[in-house]
């Protein structure tokens, strides 16, 4: 069953309660709020009864049938949920959430082509909906069409940079591909966006494991770095340019990582801290931030200059080796506390003006 987001009952709190019929609208809102409490407590039948009453009291309000449909989906009555959702698609107040929930019903009824059709229709109305791009990507993942899925996830990142789930899925797919460089970037952005969640813990471990699998040390003291296989040049990066712009993965990221790891012998939390510090210093010393602007590397530079890179790196990658993190934390409680205070007031800023996605051409700031 597809994972469902919590119902957006908070939208109801802002509904206008003025004009004719005010008391009926107030009664409807009260019933809907009570229904949400019942849903949270697992009483679906009681919630359905209250929402049906709310609809009778305020039939023009599009939120109540949406919430009623959510209640039906909670008890796996998808056909009944659809009977309330589909009429809403023609409503002037339709939202991307309604398209998403309608598509969810079809997915759970094993009709993914119909679900995809709904999501695509929703994107024609809401072209900046990160959640609908995610839904399309998940349908493609279900078909094992991973490259197509990535197209949707990255479109979602570009059009709706504050919607974190597209970074999560893109990181997972890229880190298990030959182009893990992009999974490393999307993954770190995601962990910053969704601090402390189960998904961020998952990506923390994924980042650590990807470093470990893509930086290989040999017994003869040599090592290999492999985060990208893409070596072809984009005409847009060469046409009319005084200096050829190399592919980022093999031309910039990998050689910078290799230089940063030159004196290391293995991948651990401690060595990754040193490698990541060296990477940032080299990246900016070589002026790469001008040719390959990236809000993540800008933020890493900010963290480094603030004196918190060691704590930040241990925070970011802790799930890869919890024992090593615990030992470091016990020996560096002061650094950890200082970092936590700074980190709370200096988050990584991601918005329409400060964003990163693969294929981005112009500086983000």
Tab-separated table of C-alpha atoms in Angstrom:
chain	number	residue	atom	x	y	z
A	1	UNK	CA	0.000	0.000	0.000
A	2	UNK	CA	1.321	3.403	-0.935
A	3	UNK	CA	2.319	5.554	2.044
A	4	UNK	CA	-0.189	8.303	2.743
A	5	UNK	CA	0.682	11.709	4.091
A	6	UNK	CA	-1.286	12.855	7.150
A	7	UNK	CA	-4.529	14.601	6.293
A	8	UNK	CA	-4.143	18.349	5.986
A	9	UNK	CA	-6.863	19.238	8.443
A	10	UNK	CA	-4.890	22.313	9.522
A	11	UNK	CA	-6.084	24.000	6.340
A	12	UNK	CA	-9.543	24.046	7.829
A	13	UNK	CA	-8.471	26.354	10.613
A	14	UNK	CA	-8.100	29.245	8.200
A	15	UNK	CA	-11.503	28.949	6.551
A	16	UNK	CA	-13.550	32.162	6.518
A	17	UNK	CA	-16.463	32.041	8.913
A	18	UNK	CA	-18.177	35.254	7.974
A	19	UNK	CA	-21.391	35.983	6.123
A	20	UNK	CA	-24.671	34.104	5.768
A	21	UNK	CA	-24.728	30.612	7.275
A	22	UNK	CA	-21.899	31.324	9.664
A	23	UNK	CA	-23.189	29.029	12.412
A	24	UNK	CA	-23.520	26.064	10.034
A	25	UNK	CA	-19.937	26.579	8.850
A	26	UNK	CA	-18.749	26.755	12.429
A	27	UNK	CA	-20.583	23.547	13.251
A	28	UNK	CA	-19.074	21.851	10.201
A	29	UNK	CA	-15.577	22.944	11.161
A	30	UNK	CA	-16.033	21.682	14.718
A	31	UNK	CA	-17.207	18.298	13.459
A	32	UNK	CA	-14.272	18.064	11.045
A	33	UNK	CA	-11.811	18.849	13.834
A	34	UNK	CA	-13.429	16.196	16.035
A	35	UNK	CA	-13.250	13.759	13.132
A	36	UNK	CA	-9.509	14.362	12.818
A	37	UNK	CA	-9.041	13.455	16.488
A	38	UNK	CA	-11.013	10.259	15.954
A	39	UNK	CA	-8.928	9.391	12.884
A	40	UNK	CA	-5.744	9.946	14.867
A	41	UNK	CA	-7.114	7.580	17.497
A	42	UNK	CA	-8.044	4.911	14.963
A	43	UNK	CA	-11.831	5.405	15.082
A	44	UNK	CA	-12.429	5.566	11.333
A	45	UNK	CA	-16.160	4.863	11.508
A	46	UNK	CA	-16.725	7.687	13.981
A	47	UNK	CA	-14.669	10.052	11.828
A	48	UNK	CA	-16.655	9.125	8.711
A	49	UNK	CA	-19.952	9.857	10.475
A	50	UNK	CA	-18.775	13.304	11.605
A	51	UNK	CA	-17.346	14.214	8.201
A	52	UNK	CA	-20.561	13.232	6.462
A	53	UNK	CA	-22.387	15.569	8.843
A	54	UNK	CA	-19.858	18.327	8.122
A	55	UNK	CA	-20.485	17.960	4.377
A	56	UNK	CA	-24.245	18.347	4.904
A	57	UNK	CA	-23.668	21.468	6.956
A	58	UNK	CA	-21.205	23.038	4.503
A	59	UNK	CA	-21.511	21.277	1.120
A	60	UNK	CA	-19.437	23.892	-0.736
A	61	UNK	CA	-16.318	23.230	1.322
A	62	UNK	CA	-13.944	21.044	-0.698
A	63	UNK	CA	-11.866	20.028	2.333
A	64	UNK	CA	-14.523	17.845	3.955
A	65	UNK	CA	-14.980	15.339	1.114
A	66	UNK	CA	-11.186	15.253	0.818
A	67	UNK	CA	-10.900	14.333	4.498
A	68	UNK	CA	-13.732	11.837	4.149
A	69	UNK	CA	-11.880	10.185	1.264
A	70	UNK	CA	-8.770	10.003	3.391
A	71	UNK	CA	-10.803	8.225	6.079
A	72	UNK	CA	-12.107	5.702	3.548
A	73	UNK	CA	-8.579	5.068	2.297
A	74	UNK	CA	-7.509	4.434	5.890
A	75	UNK	CA	-9.886	1.486	5.926
A	76	UNK	CA	-8.896	0.460	2.371
A	77	UNK	CA	-12.247	1.335	0.821
A	78	UNK	CA	-10.696	2.842	-2.289
A	79	UNK	CA	-13.753	2.711	-4.544
A	80	UNK	CA	-15.807	4.665	-2.018
A	81	UNK	CA	-12.983	7.152	-1.586
A	82	UNK	CA	-12.876	7.669	-5.354
A	83	UNK	CA	-16.605	8.357	-5.455
A	84	UNK	CA	-15.948	11.429	-3.304
A	85	UNK	CA	-12.629	12.455	-4.839
A	86	UNK	CA	-13.328	12.347	-8.560
A	87	UNK	CA	-16.083	15.012	-8.487
A	88	UNK	CA	-13.589	17.325	-6.750
A	89	UNK	CA	-11.239	17.257	-9.759
A	90	UNK	CA	-13.622	19.580	-11.623
A	91	UNK	CA	-13.984	21.919	-8.660
A	92	UNK	CA	-12.481	25.391	-9.068
A	93	UNK	CA	-10.775	24.970	-5.695
A	94	UNK	CA	-9.086	21.666	-6.577
A	95	UNK	CA	-5.559	21.236	-5.169
A	96	UNK	CA	-2.580	19.046	-5.978
A	97	UNK	CA	-3.388	17.097	-2.788
A	98	UNK	CA	-6.670	15.989	-4.326
A	99	UNK	CA	-4.922	14.786	-7.483
A	100	UNK	CA	-2.409	12.955	-5.314
A	101	UNK	CA	-5.036	11.237	-3.175
A	102	UNK	CA	-7.062	10.249	-6.237
A	103	UNK	CA	-3.986	8.732	-7.831
A	104	UNK	CA	-3.195	6.951	-4.585
A	105	UNK	CA	-6.559	5.198	-4.750
A	106	UNK	CA	-5.827	3.922	-8.239
A	107	UNK	CA	-2.361	2.774	-7.213
A	108	UNK	CA	-3.784	0.811	-4.307
A	109	UNK	CA	-6.333	-0.701	-6.683
A	110	UNK	CA	-3.348	-1.819	-8.827
A	111	UNK	CA	-4.217	0.584	-11.628
A	112	UNK	CA	-0.891	2.432	-11.873
A	113	UNK	CA	-1.481	3.647	-15.488
A	114	UNK	CA	-4.625	5.439	-14.320
A	115	UNK	CA	-2.756	6.815	-11.311
A	116	UNK	CA	-0.004	8.113	-13.597
A	117	UNK	CA	-2.629	9.762	-15.791
A	118	UNK	CA	-4.059	11.551	-12.760
A	119	UNK	CA	-0.646	12.739	-11.573
A	120	UNK	CA	0.226	14.030	-15.039
A	121	UNK	CA	-3.114	15.844	-15.245
A	122	UNK	CA	-2.383	17.361	-11.867
A	123	UNK	CA	0.984	18.609	-13.097
A	124	UNK	CA	-0.680	20.476	-15.957
A	125	UNK	CA	-2.609	22.430	-13.328
A	126	UNK	CA	0.140	22.534	-10.699
A	127	UNK	CA	3.465	22.467	-12.584
A	128	UNK	CA	5.397	23.408	-9.440
A	129	UNK	CA	4.013	20.564	-7.303
A	130	UNK	CA	6.941	18.614	-5.913
A	131	UNK	CA	4.619	15.985	-4.488
A	132	UNK	CA	3.084	15.188	-7.890
A	133	UNK	CA	6.544	14.858	-9.446
A	134	UNK	CA	7.386	12.490	-6.600
A	135	UNK	CA	4.247	10.452	-7.253
A	136	UNK	CA	5.103	10.115	-10.947
A	137	UNK	CA	8.628	9.074	-10.022
A	138	UNK	CA	7.367	6.427	-7.616
A	139	UNK	CA	5.122	4.953	-10.290
A	140	UNK	CA	8.153	4.693	-12.584
A	141	UNK	CA	10.164	3.102	-9.771
A	142	UNK	CA	7.419	0.525	-9.395
A	143	UNK	CA	7.901	-0.273	-13.083
A	144	UNK	CA	11.692	-0.467	-12.542
A	145	UNK	CA	12.109	2.487	-14.916
A	146	UNK	CA	14.710	4.141	-12.716
A	147	UNK	CA	16.038	6.676	-15.217
A	148	UNK	CA	12.502	7.889	-15.889
A	149	UNK	CA	11.896	8.069	-12.159
A	150	UNK	CA	14.981	10.251	-11.742
A	151	UNK	CA	13.698	12.657	-14.379
A	152	UNK	CA	10.574	13.238	-12.293
A	153	UNK	CA	12.400	13.489	-8.964
A	154	UNK	CA	14.858	16.030	-10.355
A	155	UNK	CA	12.085	18.048	-11.986
A	156	UNK	CA	10.449	18.099	-8.579
A	157	UNK	CA	13.653	19.361	-6.970
A	158	UNK	CA	14.003	22.104	-9.578
A	159	UNK	CA	10.376	23.245	-9.455
A	160	UNK	CA	9.670	22.798	-5.731
A	161	UNK	CA	13.035	22.899	-3.905
A	162	UNK	CA	11.471	22.917	-0.436
A	163	UNK	CA	9.730	19.547	-0.933
A	164	UNK	CA	12.297	17.215	0.612
A	165	UNK	CA	11.077	13.804	-0.566
A	166	UNK	CA	12.368	14.196	-4.112
A	167	UNK	CA	15.905	14.640	-2.744
A	168	UNK	CA	15.437	11.453	-0.711
A	169	UNK	CA	14.404	9.326	-3.672
A	170	UNK	CA	16.979	10.854	-6.021
A	171	UNK	CA	19.734	10.172	-3.487
A	172	UNK	CA	18.684	6.557	-3.073
A	173	UNK	CA	18.633	5.898	-6.797
A	174	UNK	CA	21.844	7.744	-7.640
A	175	UNK	CA	23.848	6.205	-4.787
A	176	UNK	CA	23.039	2.781	-6.229
A	177	UNK	CA	24.070	3.806	-9.739
A	178	UNK	CA	27.309	4.600	-11.541
A	179	UNK	CA	26.594	8.304	-10.947
A	180	UNK	CA	26.669	8.275	-7.153
A	181	UNK	CA	28.162	11.791	-7.137
A	182	UNK	CA	24.637	13.187	-7.460
A	183	UNK	CA	23.334	10.897	-4.742
A	184	UNK	CA	25.978	12.289	-2.387
A	185	UNK	CA	24.865	15.856	-3.057
A	186	UNK	CA	21.115	15.240	-2.986
A	187	UNK	CA	21.505	13.061	0.087
A	188	UNK	CA	23.379	15.663	2.110
A	189	UNK	CA	20.864	18.327	1.100
A	190	UNK	CA	18.075	16.009	2.246
A	191	UNK	CA	19.621	15.255	5.650
A	192	UNK	CA	19.902	18.992	6.240
A	193	UNK	CA	16.288	19.539	5.222
A	194	UNK	CA	14.782	16.702	7.258
A	195	UNK	CA	16.923	16.653	10.372
A	196	UNK	CA	16.329	13.866	12.848
A	197	UNK	CA	13.861	11.756	10.860
A	198	UNK	CA	14.053	8.021	10.180
A	199	UNK	CA	14.628	8.787	6.527
A	200	UNK	CA	17.518	11.125	7.296
A	201	UNK	CA	19.115	8.361	9.405
A	202	UNK	CA	18.758	6.037	6.427
A	203	UNK	CA	20.430	8.538	4.096
A	204	UNK	CA	23.178	9.249	6.643
A	205	UNK	CA	24.141	5.566	6.500
A	206	UNK	CA	23.780	5.517	2.718
A	207	UNK	CA	26.208	8.427	2.353
A	208	UNK	CA	28.764	6.756	4.623
A	209	UNK	CA	28.412	3.409	2.849
A	210	UNK	CA	28.762	5.077	-0.557
A	211	UNK	CA	31.982	6.808	0.478
A	212	UNK	CA	33.235	3.426	1.702
A	213	UNK	CA	32.303	1.591	-1.493
A	214	UNK	CA	33.535	4.251	-3.920
A	215	UNK	CA	36.886	5.087	-2.278
A	216	UNK	CA	38.929	1.881	-2.276
A	217	UNK	CA	42.368	1.537	-0.671
A	218	UNK	CA	44.725	-1.219	-1.792
A	219	UNK	CA	47.540	-2.997	0.024
A	220	UNK	CA	50.155	-1.279	-2.171
A	221	UNK	CA	49.039	2.138	-0.790
A	222	UNK	CA	47.247	3.110	-4.006
A	223	UNK	CA	43.536	3.870	-4.019
A	224	UNK	CA	40.704	4.425	-6.468
A	225	UNK	CA	37.834	6.924	-6.456
A	226	UNK	CA	34.707	6.110	-8.461
A	227	UNK	CA	31.661	8.343	-8.093
A	228	UNK	CA	30.910	8.838	-11.794
A	229	UNK	CA	31.267	7.225	-15.223
A	230	UNK	CA	29.752	10.124	-17.165
A	231	UNK	CA	32.595	11.601	-19.191
A	232	UNK	CA	30.724	13.074	-22.166
A	233	UNK	CA	30.737	16.833	-22.684
A	234	UNK	CA	27.560	18.885	-22.919
A	235	UNK	CA	27.602	21.254	-25.942
A	236	UNK	CA	26.161	23.985	-23.694
A	237	UNK	CA	29.303	23.731	-21.572
A	238	UNK	CA	31.679	24.212	-24.493
A	239	UNK	CA	29.986	26.366	-27.127
A	240	UNK	CA	31.428	29.890	-27.070
A	241	UNK	CA	33.254	29.213	-23.796
A	242	UNK	CA	36.849	30.467	-23.452
A	243	UNK	CA	37.643	27.432	-21.311
A	244	UNK	CA	36.171	23.955	-21.611
A	245	UNK	CA	33.853	23.057	-18.738
A	246	UNK	CA	34.559	19.458	-17.733
A	247	UNK	CA	31.857	17.016	-16.619
A	248	UNK	CA	31.422	17.636	-12.915
A	249	UNK	CA	31.646	14.038	-11.694
A	250	UNK	CA	34.815	12.805	-13.421
A	251	UNK	CA	36.331	16.234	-14.098
A	252	UNK	CA	35.902	17.928	-10.724
A	253	UNK	CA	34.350	15.862	-7.940
A	254	UNK	CA	36.434	12.704	-8.305
A	255	UNK	CA	39.862	14.365	-8.703
A	256	UNK	CA	39.129	16.724	-5.808
A	257	UNK	CA	38.092	13.800	-3.610
A	258	UNK	CA	41.242	11.937	-4.692
A	259	UNK	CA	43.482	14.836	-3.678
A	260	UNK	CA	41.556	15.255	-0.426
A	261	UNK	CA	42.061	11.569	0.435
A	262	UNK	CA	45.718	11.378	-0.622
A	263	UNK	CA	47.174	10.765	2.851
A	264	UNK	CA	44.439	8.382	4.055
A	265	UNK	CA	44.632	4.601	4.373
A	266	UNK	CA	41.007	3.667	5.054
A	267	UNK	CA	37.486	5.051	5.258
A	268	UNK	CA	36.284	5.797	8.790
A	269	UNK	CA	34.308	8.611	10.369
A	270	UNK	CA	37.568	10.295	11.336
A	271	UNK	CA	39.147	9.964	7.888
A	272	UNK	CA	35.959	11.139	6.176
A	273	UNK	CA	36.020	14.228	8.359
A	274	UNK	CA	39.522	14.994	7.122
A	275	UNK	CA	38.675	14.159	3.502
A	276	UNK	CA	35.597	16.361	3.533
A	277	UNK	CA	37.486	19.264	5.102
A	278	UNK	CA	40.216	18.941	2.485
A	279	UNK	CA	37.624	18.743	-0.291
A	280	UNK	CA	36.025	22.058	0.679
A	281	UNK	CA	39.382	23.796	0.993
A	282	UNK	CA	40.539	22.497	-2.407
A	283	UNK	CA	37.236	23.267	-4.103
A	284	UNK	CA	37.371	26.925	-3.142
A	285	UNK	CA	41.133	27.281	-3.490
A	286	UNK	CA	40.811	26.132	-7.115
A	287	UNK	CA	37.932	28.523	-7.803
A	288	UNK	CA	35.529	25.688	-8.632
A	289	UNK	CA	32.672	27.486	-6.904
A	290	UNK	CA	32.672	30.005	-9.753
A	291	UNK	CA	32.405	27.428	-12.532
A	292	UNK	CA	30.282	24.900	-10.648
A	293	UNK	CA	28.181	26.900	-8.153
A	294	UNK	CA	26.547	24.723	-5.532
A	295	UNK	CA	24.653	25.819	-2.428
A	296	UNK	CA	25.797	22.689	-0.584
A	297	UNK	CA	29.489	23.418	-1.008
A	298	UNK	CA	28.860	27.059	-0.114
A	299	UNK	CA	27.277	25.851	3.115
A	300	UNK	CA	30.121	23.440	3.835
A	301	UNK	CA	32.502	26.373	3.472
A	302	UNK	CA	30.369	28.366	5.932
A	303	UNK	CA	30.448	25.484	8.429
A	304	UNK	CA	34.212	25.136	8.020
A	305	UNK	CA	34.858	28.834	8.555
A	306	UNK	CA	32.644	28.776	11.661
A	307	UNK	CA	34.874	26.044	13.107
A	308	UNK	CA	32.217	23.295	13.170
A	309	UNK	CA	33.183	21.050	10.268
A	310	UNK	CA	34.333	18.158	12.459
A	311	UNK	CA	31.059	18.077	14.393
A	312	UNK	CA	28.990	18.611	11.234
A	313	UNK	CA	30.689	15.718	9.439
A	314	UNK	CA	30.176	13.406	12.398
A	315	UNK	CA	26.524	14.471	12.604
A	316	UNK	CA	25.981	13.953	8.872
A	317	UNK	CA	27.563	10.482	8.683
A	318	UNK	CA	26.958	9.149	12.203
A	319	UNK	CA	24.605	6.348	11.126
A	320	UNK	CA	27.406	4.762	9.128
A	321	UNK	CA	29.303	3.896	12.312
A	322	UNK	CA	27.341	4.607	15.483
A	323	UNK	CA	30.067	3.144	17.710
A	324	UNK	CA	32.706	5.487	16.283
A	325	UNK	CA	30.302	8.399	16.561
A	326	UNK	CA	29.565	7.592	20.206
A	327	UNK	CA	33.288	7.437	21.003
A	328	UNK	CA	33.898	10.747	19.238
A	329	UNK	CA	30.899	12.347	20.967
A	330	UNK	CA	32.047	11.233	24.407
A	331	UNK	CA	35.465	12.747	23.788
A	332	UNK	CA	34.144	15.944	22.175
A	333	UNK	CA	30.999	16.914	24.083
A	334	UNK	CA	32.011	20.570	24.087
A	335	UNK	CA	32.424	20.660	20.300
A	336	UNK	CA	29.086	18.893	19.891
A	337	UNK	CA	27.251	21.321	22.159
A	338	UNK	CA	28.795	24.349	20.476
A	339	UNK	CA	27.928	22.971	17.048
A	340	UNK	CA	24.322	22.286	18.081
A	341	UNK	CA	23.834	25.893	19.200
A	342	UNK	CA	25.360	27.236	15.986
A	343	UNK	CA	23.542	24.726	13.769
A	344	UNK	CA	20.138	25.714	15.140
A	345	UNK	CA	20.655	29.334	14.104
A	346	UNK	CA	22.516	28.667	10.844
A	347	UNK	CA	20.588	26.106	8.797
A	348	UNK	CA	21.286	25.386	5.162
A	349	UNK	CA	18.974	27.764	3.282
A	350	UNK	CA	17.034	26.163	0.434
A	351	UNK	CA	14.358	28.090	-1.431
A	352	UNK	CA	13.510	29.330	-4.929
A	353	UNK	CA	16.582	31.576	-4.936
A	354	UNK	CA	18.942	29.116	-3.218
A	355	UNK	CA	18.705	25.671	-4.759
A	356	UNK	CA	20.703	23.004	-6.507
A	357	UNK	CA	19.768	20.386	-9.063
A	358	UNK	CA	21.720	18.450	-11.669
A	359	UNK	CA	21.813	20.370	-14.945
A	360	UNK	CA	21.565	23.748	-13.243
A	361	UNK	CA	23.285	26.275	-15.482
A	362	UNK	CA	23.272	29.596	-13.670
A	363	UNK	CA	24.799	30.490	-10.323
A	364	UNK	CA	22.286	30.019	-7.517
A	365	UNK	CA	23.127	33.180	-5.658
